[in-house]
CSV table of C-alpha atoms in Angstrom, one decimal:
chain,number,residue,atom,x,y,z
A,142,MET,CA,108.1,-21.8,40.2
A,143,THR,CA,108.4,-20.2,36.7
A,144,GLY,CA,109.7,-22.6,34.9
A,145,LYS,CA,112.9,-20.5,35.0
A,146,GLU,CA,115.0,-22.4,37.9
A,147,LEU,CA,115.7,-25.6,35.4
A,148,ASP,CA,119.3,-25.2,33.4
A,149,ARG,CA,120.4,-23.8,30.4
A,150,SER,CA,120.7,-27.2,28.6
A,151,VAL,CA,117.4,-28.5,29.9
A,152,HIS,CA,115.3,-25.4,28.2
A,153,VAL,CA,117.7,-25.9,25.6
A,154,GLN,CA,115.9,-29.3,25.3
A,155,LEU,CA,112.0,-27.7,25.7
A,156,ARG,CA,112.6,-25.6,22.3
A,157,THR,CA,111.8,-28.4,20.3
A,158,LEU,CA,108.2,-28.1,22.5
A,159,SER,CA,105.4,-24.6,21.7
A,160,LYS,CA,106.4,-21.7,23.4
A,161,GLU,CA,103.4,-22.7,26.3
A,162,ASN,CA,103.8,-26.0,26.2
A,163,ALA,CA,107.6,-25.6,26.8
A,164,GLU,CA,106.5,-22.9,30.0
A,165,GLY,CA,104.6,-25.6,31.1
A,166,VAL,CA,106.7,-28.8,31.1
A,167,ALA,CA,109.1,-26.5,32.7
A,168,LYS,CA,107.1,-25.6,35.1
A,169,HIS,CA,106.2,-29.4,36.1
A,170,LEU,CA,109.6,-30.6,35.7
A,171,VAL,CA,110.6,-27.9,38.4
A,172,MET,CA,108.1,-29.2,41.0
A,173,ALA,CA,109.2,-32.3,40.1
A,174,ALA,CA,112.2,-31.6,41.5
A,175,VAL,CA,110.8,-30.1,44.6
A,176,GLN,CA,108.9,-32.6,45.5
A,177,LEU,CA,111.6,-35.2,44.7
A,178,GLU,CA,113.8,-33.4,47.6
A,179,ALA,CA,110.6,-33.0,50.1
A,180,ASP,CA,110.4,-37.1,50.2
A,181,ASP,CA,106.5,-36.3,48.7
A,182,MET,CA,106.9,-39.2,45.8
A,183,ASP,CA,103.3,-39.0,45.1
A,184,ALA,CA,103.5,-35.8,44.0
A,185,ALA,CA,106.8,-35.7,42.4
A,186,LEU,CA,105.0,-38.6,40.8
A,187,ALA,CA,102.1,-36.4,39.6
A,188,HIS,CA,104.5,-33.9,38.4
A,189,ALA,CA,106.8,-36.3,36.5
A,190,GLU,CA,103.9,-38.2,34.5
A,191,THR,CA,102.4,-34.8,33.1
A,192,ALA,CA,105.4,-34.0,32.1
A,193,VAL,CA,105.8,-37.0,30.1
A,194,ARG,CA,102.5,-36.6,29.0
A,195,ARG,CA,103.2,-33.3,27.2
A,196,ALA,CA,106.5,-33.7,26.0
A,197,GLY,CA,107.8,-37.6,26.1
A,198,ARG,CA,110.3,-36.9,23.2
A,199,VAL,CA,112.2,-34.4,26.1
A,200,PRO,CA,114.9,-36.3,27.1
A,201,ALA,CA,114.2,-34.1,30.2
A,202,ALA,CA,111.1,-35.1,31.4
A,203,ARG,CA,111.5,-39.3,30.7
A,204,GLU,CA,114.5,-38.5,33.0
A,205,ALA,CA,113.2,-36.7,35.6
A,206,LEU,CA,109.8,-39.7,35.2
A,207,GLY,CA,113.2,-42.1,36.0
A,208,MET,CA,114.7,-40.7,39.0
A,209,VAL,CA,111.3,-40.6,40.2
A,210,ALA,CA,110.1,-43.9,39.8
A,211,TYR,CA,114.1,-45.0,41.5
A,212,ARG,CA,113.5,-43.6,44.7
A,213,MET,CA,110.3,-45.0,44.6
A,214,GLY,CA,111.5,-48.5,44.6
A,215,ASP,CA,110.7,-49.0,40.9
A,216,PHE,CA,113.8,-50.3,39.5
A,217,ALA,CA,111.7,-51.8,36.4
A,218,ARG,CA,109.9,-48.1,35.2
A,219,ALA,CA,112.8,-46.4,36.0
A,220,LEU,CA,115.6,-48.6,34.3
A,221,ASN,CA,113.3,-48.4,31.3
A,222,GLU,CA,113.4,-44.6,31.5
A,223,PHE,CA,116.4,-44.4,31.7
A,224,ARG,CA,117.4,-46.4,28.5
A,225,THR,CA,114.4,-44.1,27.2
A,226,VAL,CA,116.8,-41.2,27.8
A,227,ARG,CA,119.8,-42.6,26.7
A,228,ARG,CA,117.9,-43.5,23.3
A,229,LEU,CA,116.6,-39.7,23.4
A,230,SER,CA,119.8,-37.8,23.7
A,231,GLY,CA,122.7,-40.0,23.0
A,232,SER,CA,123.9,-39.8,26.3
A,233,SER,CA,125.4,-42.2,28.6
A,234,HIS,CA,125.8,-40.4,32.2
A,235,LEU,CA,122.7,-42.3,34.1
A,236,LEU,CA,124.5,-45.5,33.2
A,237,PRO,CA,125.7,-46.0,36.9
A,238,LEU,CA,121.8,-45.8,38.0
A,239,MET,CA,120.8,-48.1,35.3
A,240,VAL,CA,123.5,-51.2,36.6
A,241,ASP,CA,121.9,-50.3,40.4
A,242,CYS,CA,118.8,-51.0,38.7
A,243,GLU,CA,119.7,-53.8,36.9
A,244,ARG,CA,121.1,-55.6,41.0
A,245,GLY,CA,117.8,-54.2,42.6
A,246,LEU,CA,116.4,-56.4,40.0
A,247,GLY,CA,118.2,-58.9,41.1
A,248,ARG,CA,120.1,-58.9,37.7
A,249,HIS,CA,123.4,-59.2,38.7
A,250,ALA,CA,125.0,-60.7,35.5
A,251,ARG,CA,123.2,-58.5,33.8
A,252,ALA,CA,124.1,-55.1,35.7
A,253,LEU,CA,128.1,-56.5,35.4
A,254,GLU,CA,127.3,-56.8,31.5
A,255,LEU,CA,126.8,-53.7,31.3
A,256,ALA,CA,129.3,-52.0,33.8
A,257,ALA,CA,131.9,-53.5,31.4
A,258,THR,CA,130.0,-51.9,28.1
A,259,PRO,CA,132.3,-49.3,26.0
A,260,GLU,CA,129.7,-46.5,27.1
A,261,ALA,CA,131.2,-46.9,30.1
A,262,ARG,CA,135.0,-45.3,29.6
A,263,THR,CA,132.9,-42.1,28.1
A,264,LEU,CA,131.5,-41.2,31.1
A,265,ALA,CA,133.0,-37.7,33.0
A,266,ASP,CA,134.4,-38.1,36.7
A,267,ASP,CA,131.5,-37.7,39.0
A,268,GLU,CA,129.4,-40.8,37.2
A,269,ARG,CA,132.4,-43.5,37.1
A,270,ILE,CA,133.2,-43.0,41.0
A,271,GLU,CA,129.4,-43.3,41.4
A,272,LEU,CA,129.5,-46.2,38.9
A,273,ALA,CA,132.6,-47.5,40.8
A,274,ILE,CA,130.1,-47.3,43.3
A,275,VAL,CA,127.3,-48.9,42.3
A,276,LEU,CA,129.9,-51.5,41.2
A,277,SER,CA,131.0,-52.6,44.2
A,278,GLY,CA,128.0,-53.1,45.9
A,279,VAL,CA,126.9,-55.8,43.6
A,280,ARG,CA,130.3,-57.7,44.1
A,281,ARG,CA,129.5,-57.2,47.7
A,282,ASP,CA,125.7,-59.1,47.1
A,283,LEU,CA,127.6,-62.2,45.4
A,284,GLY,CA,129.5,-62.3,48.4
A,285,GLN,CA,133.1,-60.9,46.2
A,286,LEU,CA,134.6,-58.5,48.9
A,287,ASP,CA,137.8,-58.3,47.8
A,288,ALA,CA,136.5,-57.6,44.3
A,289,ALA,CA,134.1,-55.3,45.9
A,290,LEU,CA,136.9,-53.3,47.5
A,291,LEU,CA,139.3,-53.2,44.3
A,292,ALA,CA,136.4,-51.1,42.3
A,293,LEU,CA,136.5,-48.7,44.4
A,294,GLN,CA,140.2,-48.2,44.3
A,295,LEU,CA,140.1,-45.5,42.0
A,296,PRO,CA,142.6,-42.8,41.7
A,297,ALA,CA,139.7,-40.6,43.2
A,298,LEU,CA,140.1,-42.5,46.5
A,299,GLN,CA,143.7,-39.9,47.1
A,300,ARG,CA,142.0,-36.8,46.7
A,301,GLY,CA,141.9,-33.9,49.8
A,302,PRO,CA,138.2,-33.5,51.7
A,303,LYS,CA,137.6,-30.6,49.3
A,304,ALA,CA,137.1,-32.6,46.2
A,305,GLY,CA,133.8,-34.1,47.2
A,306,VAL,CA,134.9,-37.8,46.8
A,307,HIS,CA,133.7,-38.4,50.4
A,308,ARG,CA,130.8,-41.0,49.4
A,309,LEU,CA,133.1,-42.9,47.4
A,310,GLN,CA,135.8,-42.9,50.7
A,311,TYR,CA,132.6,-44.3,53.2
A,312,ALA,CA,132.3,-46.9,50.7
A,313,TYR,CA,136.1,-48.2,50.3
A,314,ALA,CA,136.0,-48.2,54.7
A,315,ASP,CA,132.5,-50.6,54.8
A,316,THR,CA,134.1,-52.9,52.3
A,317,LEU,CA,137.4,-52.6,54.2
A,318,MET,CA,135.0,-53.3,58.0
A,319,ALA,CA,133.2,-56.0,55.4
A,320,LEU,CA,136.6,-57.1,55.3
A,321,GLY,CA,137.7,-56.8,59.0
A,322,ARG,CA,140.2,-54.6,58.6
A,323,VAL,CA,139.0,-52.1,61.5
A,324,ASP,CA,142.1,-50.2,61.6
A,325,GLU,CA,141.9,-49.7,57.8
A,326,ALA,CA,138.7,-49.0,58.0
A,327,ARG,CA,138.8,-46.0,60.8
A,328,GLU,CA,140.9,-44.1,58.4
A,329,TRP,CA,138.8,-44.2,55.7
A,330,PHE,CA,136.2,-43.7,57.2
A,331,GLN,CA,137.5,-40.6,59.3
A,332,LYS,CA,138.2,-39.2,55.5
A,333,ALA,CA,134.2,-39.3,54.7
A,334,VAL,CA,133.9,-37.3,57.8
A,335,GLU,CA,136.0,-34.9,56.7
A,336,GLY,CA,134.7,-34.0,53.7
A,337,ASP,CA,130.8,-34.6,54.3
A,338,THR,CA,130.0,-31.3,55.1
A,339,GLU,CA,126.5,-31.8,54.4
A,340,ASN,CA,126.0,-35.3,56.9
A,341,GLU,CA,125.8,-37.6,53.9
A,342,THR,CA,127.0,-40.6,55.4
A,343,ASP,CA,126.4,-41.9,59.2
A,344,ALA,CA,130.8,-42.1,59.3
A,345,VAL,CA,130.3,-40.3,61.9
A,346,GLU,CA,128.3,-42.6,63.5
A,347,ARG,CA,130.4,-46.0,62.2
A,348,LEU,CA,133.4,-44.4,63.9
A,349,ASP,CA,131.8,-44.0,66.8
A,350,GLU,CA,130.9,-47.9,66.6
A,351,ILE,CA,134.8,-48.4,65.7
A,352,ASP,CA,135.9,-46.0,68.8
A,353,GLY,CA,132.7,-48.2,71.4
A,354,ILE,CA,131.4,-45.2,71.4
A,355,ASP,CA,127.0,-44.9,72.1
A,356,LEU,CA,125.9,-42.2,72.4
A,357,THR,CA,122.6,-43.5,74.1
A,358,ASP,CA,124.0,-44.8,77.2
A,359,LEU,CA,126.3,-41.3,78.3
A,360,GLY,CA,123.8,-39.0,79.6
A,361,PRO,CA,124.1,-34.9,79.8
A,362,GLU,CA,127.1,-33.5,81.7
A,363,GLU,CA,127.2,-31.6,85.2
A,364,ASP,CA,127.1,-28.1,82.7
A,365,ASP,CA,124.2,-29.1,81.0
A,366,VAL,CA,121.7,-30.2,83.8
A,367,VAL,CA,119.4,-26.9,83.1
A,368,ALA,CA,118.1,-26.5,86.8
A,369,PRO,CA,114.2,-26.2,87.4
A,370,PRO,CA,112.7,-22.5,88.1
A,371,GLN,CA,112.7,-21.1,90.6
A,372,PRO,CA,109.6,-19.5,92.3
A,373,SER,CA,109.8,-16.2,92.9
A,374,PRO,CA,108.6,-15.3,96.3
A,375,THR,CA,104.9,-14.0,95.4
A,376,GLU,CA,104.1,-17.7,93.5
A,377,ALA,CA,106.5,-19.2,96.6
A,378,HIS,CA,103.8,-17.2,99.5
A,379,GLY,CA,100.7,-16.8,97.1
A,380,SER,CA,99.5,-13.3,96.2
A,381,PRO,CA,100.1,-10.1,97.9
A,382,THR,CA,97.1,-8.7,100.0
A,383,PRO,CA,96.2,-5.4,98.7
A,384,ALA,CA,96.8,-2.7,102.0
Protein backbone atom coordinates (compact mmCIF):
# COMPACT_ATOMS: atom_id res chain seq x y z
CA MET A 1 0.00 0.00 0.00
CA THR A 2 1.41 3.37 -1.00
CA GLY A 3 -1.38 5.66 0.16
CA LYS A 4 -1.91 6.85 -3.39
CA GLU A 5 -4.98 4.60 -3.58
CA LEU A 6 -6.99 7.25 -1.73
CA ASP A 7 -9.43 9.54 -3.47
CA ARG A 8 -8.00 12.85 -4.65
CA SER A 9 -10.24 14.77 -2.24
CA VAL A 10 -8.57 12.99 0.70
CA HIS A 11 -5.11 13.88 -0.57
CA VAL A 12 -6.25 17.51 -0.68
CA GLN A 13 -7.14 17.28 3.02
CA LEU A 14 -3.75 15.77 3.82
CA ARG A 15 -1.93 18.78 2.38
CA THR A 16 -2.31 20.46 5.76
CA LEU A 17 0.23 17.95 7.12
CA SER A 18 3.96 17.64 6.56
CA LYS A 19 4.88 15.51 3.56
CA GLU A 20 6.18 12.65 5.69
CA ASN A 21 3.18 12.66 8.01
CA ALA A 22 0.73 12.92 5.11
CA GLU A 23 2.26 9.85 3.47
CA GLY A 24 2.08 7.87 6.71
CA VAL A 25 -1.53 8.86 7.43
CA ALA A 26 -2.52 8.00 3.87
CA LYS A 27 -1.15 4.49 4.27
CA HIS A 28 -3.02 4.01 7.54
CA LEU A 29 -6.27 5.19 5.94
CA VAL A 30 -5.84 2.74 3.07
CA MET A 31 -5.11 -0.12 5.47
CA ALA A 32 -8.10 0.80 7.62
CA ALA A 33 -10.32 0.51 4.55
CA VAL A 34 -8.71 -2.78 3.49
CA GLN A 35 -9.11 -4.35 6.92
CA LEU A 36 -12.67 -3.07 7.17
CA GLU A 37 -13.45 -4.77 3.86
CA ALA A 38 -11.88 -7.96 5.21
CA ASP A 39 -13.98 -7.72 8.42
CA ASP A 40 -10.85 -7.53 10.57
CA MET A 41 -12.25 -4.95 12.94
CA ASP A 42 -9.36 -4.92 15.40
CA ALA A 43 -6.80 -4.21 12.67
CA ALA A 44 -9.05 -1.62 11.05
CA LEU A 45 -9.52 0.11 14.40
CA ALA A 46 -5.79 0.19 15.06
CA HIS A 47 -5.03 1.82 11.71
CA ALA A 48 -7.89 4.32 12.04
CA GLU A 49 -6.89 5.32 15.57
CA THR A 50 -3.29 5.81 14.45
CA ALA A 51 -4.47 8.03 11.59
CA VAL A 52 -6.48 10.15 14.04
CA ARG A 53 -3.55 10.45 16.46
CA ARG A 54 -1.39 11.74 13.62
CA ALA A 55 -4.06 13.85 11.88
CA GLY A 56 -6.86 14.62 14.30
CA ARG A 57 -8.11 17.64 12.36
CA VAL A 58 -8.26 15.88 9.01
CA PRO A 59 -11.92 14.98 8.29
CA ALA A 60 -11.03 11.80 6.37
CA ALA A 61 -9.17 10.41 9.38
CA ARG A 62 -12.07 11.07 11.74
CA GLU A 63 -14.50 9.61 9.21
CA ALA A 64 -12.41 6.43 8.95
CA LEU A 65 -12.48 5.99 12.71
CA GLY A 66 -16.20 6.68 12.76
CA MET A 67 -16.85 4.07 10.08
CA VAL A 68 -14.91 1.42 11.97
CA ALA A 69 -16.76 2.23 15.21
CA TYR A 70 -20.07 2.12 13.33
CA ARG A 71 -19.29 -1.31 11.90
CA MET A 72 -18.33 -2.51 15.38
CA GLY A 73 -21.66 -1.34 16.79
CA ASP A 74 -20.06 1.36 18.95
CA PHE A 75 -22.67 3.90 17.94
CA ALA A 76 -21.80 6.50 20.58
CA ARG A 77 -18.19 6.70 19.41
CA ALA A 78 -19.20 6.62 15.75
CA LEU A 79 -21.67 9.45 16.27
CA ASN A 80 -19.03 11.56 18.00
CA GLU A 81 -16.61 11.05 15.10
CA PHE A 82 -19.25 11.81 12.47
CA ARG A 83 -20.18 15.01 14.30
CA THR A 84 -16.51 15.99 14.30
CA VAL A 85 -16.31 15.36 10.55
CA ARG A 86 -19.28 17.64 10.00
CA ARG A 87 -17.75 20.34 12.17
CA LEU A 88 -14.36 20.16 10.45
CA SER A 89 -15.60 19.86 6.87
CA GLY A 90 -18.96 21.62 6.91
CA SER A 91 -20.40 18.63 5.01
CA SER A 92 -23.53 16.74 6.05
CA HIS A 93 -22.90 13.69 3.86
CA LEU A 94 -22.72 11.45 6.95
CA LEU A 95 -26.17 12.50 8.15
CA PRO A 96 -27.81 9.13 7.27
CA LEU A 97 -25.23 7.31 9.40
CA MET A 98 -25.66 9.82 12.21
CA VAL A 99 -29.40 9.16 12.19
CA ASP A 100 -28.73 5.42 12.25
CA CYS A 101 -26.38 5.86 15.20
CA GLU A 102 -29.13 7.64 17.14
CA ARG A 103 -31.40 4.74 16.22
CA GLY A 104 -28.79 2.24 17.39
CA LEU A 105 -28.58 4.06 20.70
CA GLY A 106 -32.34 3.73 21.09
CA ARG A 107 -32.91 7.48 20.73
CA HIS A 108 -35.61 7.32 18.10
CA ALA A 109 -37.03 10.78 18.75
CA ARG A 110 -33.59 12.33 18.28
CA ALA A 111 -33.11 10.27 15.13
CA LEU A 112 -36.33 11.66 13.67
CA GLU A 113 -35.39 15.21 14.64
CA LEU A 114 -31.98 14.86 13.00
CA ALA A 115 -33.50 13.46 9.82
CA ALA A 116 -35.79 16.49 9.60
CA THR A 117 -33.05 19.14 9.88
CA PRO A 118 -32.42 21.54 6.97
CA GLU A 119 -29.13 19.73 6.25
CA ALA A 120 -31.11 16.73 5.05
CA ARG A 121 -32.33 18.76 2.08
CA THR A 122 -28.74 19.38 0.98
CA LEU A 123 -27.85 15.70 0.61
CA ALA A 124 -26.88 14.16 -2.70
CA ASP A 125 -29.33 11.76 -4.32
CA ASP A 126 -27.67 8.57 -3.09
CA GLU A 127 -27.40 10.01 0.43
CA ARG A 128 -31.11 10.83 0.41
CA ILE A 129 -31.82 7.22 -0.48
CA GLU A 130 -29.72 6.00 2.44
CA LEU A 131 -31.46 8.45 4.76
CA ALA A 132 -34.86 7.19 3.59
CA ILE A 133 -33.88 3.59 4.33
CA VAL A 134 -32.66 4.51 7.81
CA LEU A 135 -35.71 6.67 8.51
CA SER A 136 -37.97 3.81 7.46
CA GLY A 137 -36.15 1.58 9.94
CA VAL A 138 -36.74 4.09 12.72
CA ARG A 139 -40.45 4.15 11.94
CA ARG A 140 -40.58 0.35 11.93
CA ASP A 141 -38.88 0.24 15.32
CA LEU A 142 -41.68 2.47 16.59
CA GLY A 143 -44.34 0.18 15.07
CA GLN A 144 -45.33 2.82 12.49
CA LEU A 145 -45.41 0.60 9.42
CA ASP A 146 -47.45 2.92 7.21
CA ALA A 147 -45.04 5.77 7.94
CA ALA A 148 -42.11 3.42 7.28
CA LEU A 149 -43.49 2.63 3.83
CA LEU A 150 -44.15 6.29 3.11
CA ALA A 151 -40.55 7.20 3.97
CA LEU A 152 -39.34 4.93 1.16
CA GLN A 153 -41.60 6.33 -1.54
CA LEU A 154 -38.96 8.38 -3.32
CA PRO A 155 -38.97 9.00 -7.08
CA ALA A 156 -35.81 6.85 -7.24
CA LEU A 157 -37.91 3.81 -6.30
CA GLN A 158 -39.21 3.62 -9.87
CA ARG A 159 -35.80 3.55 -11.53
CA GLY A 160 -34.64 0.62 -13.64
CA PRO A 161 -32.39 -2.27 -12.59
CA LYS A 162 -29.18 -0.49 -13.64
CA ALA A 163 -29.82 2.56 -11.47
CA GLY A 164 -28.33 1.08 -8.29
CA VAL A 165 -31.45 1.50 -6.16
CA HIS A 166 -31.92 -2.18 -5.27
CA ARG A 167 -31.39 -1.55 -1.54
CA LEU A 168 -34.24 0.97 -1.58
CA GLN A 169 -36.44 -1.46 -3.50
CA TYR A 170 -35.53 -4.25 -1.08
CA ALA A 171 -36.44 -2.11 1.93
CA TYR A 172 -39.74 -1.24 0.25
CA ALA A 173 -40.50 -4.92 -0.40
CA ASP A 174 -39.59 -5.87 3.16
CA THR A 175 -41.91 -3.23 4.58
CA LEU A 176 -44.73 -4.40 2.31
CA MET A 177 -44.21 -7.90 3.72
CA ALA A 178 -44.45 -6.53 7.24
CA LEU A 179 -47.76 -4.96 6.24
CA GLY A 180 -49.01 -8.29 4.89
CA ARG A 181 -49.08 -7.10 1.27
CA VAL A 182 -47.35 -10.21 -0.05
CA ASP A 183 -48.14 -9.92 -3.77
CA GLU A 184 -46.81 -6.37 -3.92
CA ALA A 185 -43.78 -7.38 -1.87
CA ARG A 186 -42.98 -10.14 -4.34
CA GLU A 187 -43.00 -7.62 -7.20
CA TRP A 188 -40.53 -5.36 -5.42
CA PHE A 189 -38.27 -8.19 -4.29
CA GLN A 190 -38.08 -9.18 -7.95
CA LYS A 191 -37.05 -5.64 -8.87
CA ALA A 192 -34.38 -5.76 -6.18
CA VAL A 193 -33.06 -9.06 -7.54
CA GLU A 194 -32.75 -7.60 -11.04
CA GLY A 195 -30.66 -4.70 -9.78
CA ASP A 196 -28.60 -6.50 -7.13
CA THR A 197 -25.79 -7.83 -9.30
CA GLU A 198 -23.38 -8.04 -6.34
CA ASN A 199 -25.76 -10.01 -4.07
CA GLU A 200 -25.82 -7.30 -1.42
CA THR A 201 -29.28 -8.38 -0.28
CA ASP A 202 -31.02 -11.71 0.27
CA ALA A 203 -33.81 -10.79 -2.15
CA VAL A 204 -33.50 -14.13 -3.97
CA GLU A 205 -34.04 -16.04 -0.74
CA ARG A 206 -36.97 -13.82 0.17
CA LEU A 207 -38.60 -14.60 -3.18
CA ASP A 208 -38.08 -18.32 -2.59
CA GLU A 209 -39.74 -17.99 0.82
CA ILE A 210 -42.76 -16.28 -0.73
CA ASP A 211 -42.98 -18.97 -3.42
CA GLY A 212 -42.70 -21.73 -0.82
CA ILE A 213 -39.35 -23.03 -2.03
CA ASP A 214 -36.93 -24.42 0.53
CA LEU A 215 -33.67 -25.22 -1.24
CA THR A 216 -32.44 -27.27 1.71
CA ASP A 217 -35.23 -29.77 1.12
CA LEU A 218 -34.33 -30.31 -2.50
CA GLY A 219 -32.12 -33.30 -3.20
CA PRO A 220 -29.71 -33.35 -6.14
CA GLU A 221 -31.22 -33.90 -9.53
CA GLU A 222 -30.46 -37.21 -11.21
CA ASP A 223 -28.07 -35.61 -13.68
CA ASP A 224 -26.18 -33.98 -10.79
CA VAL A 225 -25.42 -37.26 -8.99
CA VAL A 226 -21.81 -38.21 -9.53
CA ALA A 227 -21.26 -41.98 -9.74
CA PRO A 228 -18.39 -43.34 -7.65
CA PRO A 229 -15.26 -44.09 -9.66
CA GLN A 230 -15.03 -47.70 -10.86
CA PRO A 231 -11.82 -49.58 -10.08
CA SER A 232 -9.53 -50.45 -12.95
CA PRO A 233 -8.92 -54.17 -13.65
CA THR A 234 -5.56 -53.89 -11.87
CA GLU A 235 -7.15 -52.27 -8.79
CA ALA A 236 -9.97 -54.85 -8.76
CA HIS A 237 -7.77 -57.96 -8.91
CA GLY A 238 -4.51 -56.81 -7.42
CA SER A 239 -1.21 -55.99 -9.07
CA PRO A 240 -0.22 -58.16 -12.05
CA THR A 241 2.24 -60.92 -11.28
CA PRO A 242 5.59 -60.36 -12.98
CA ALA A 243 6.32 -62.91 -15.67
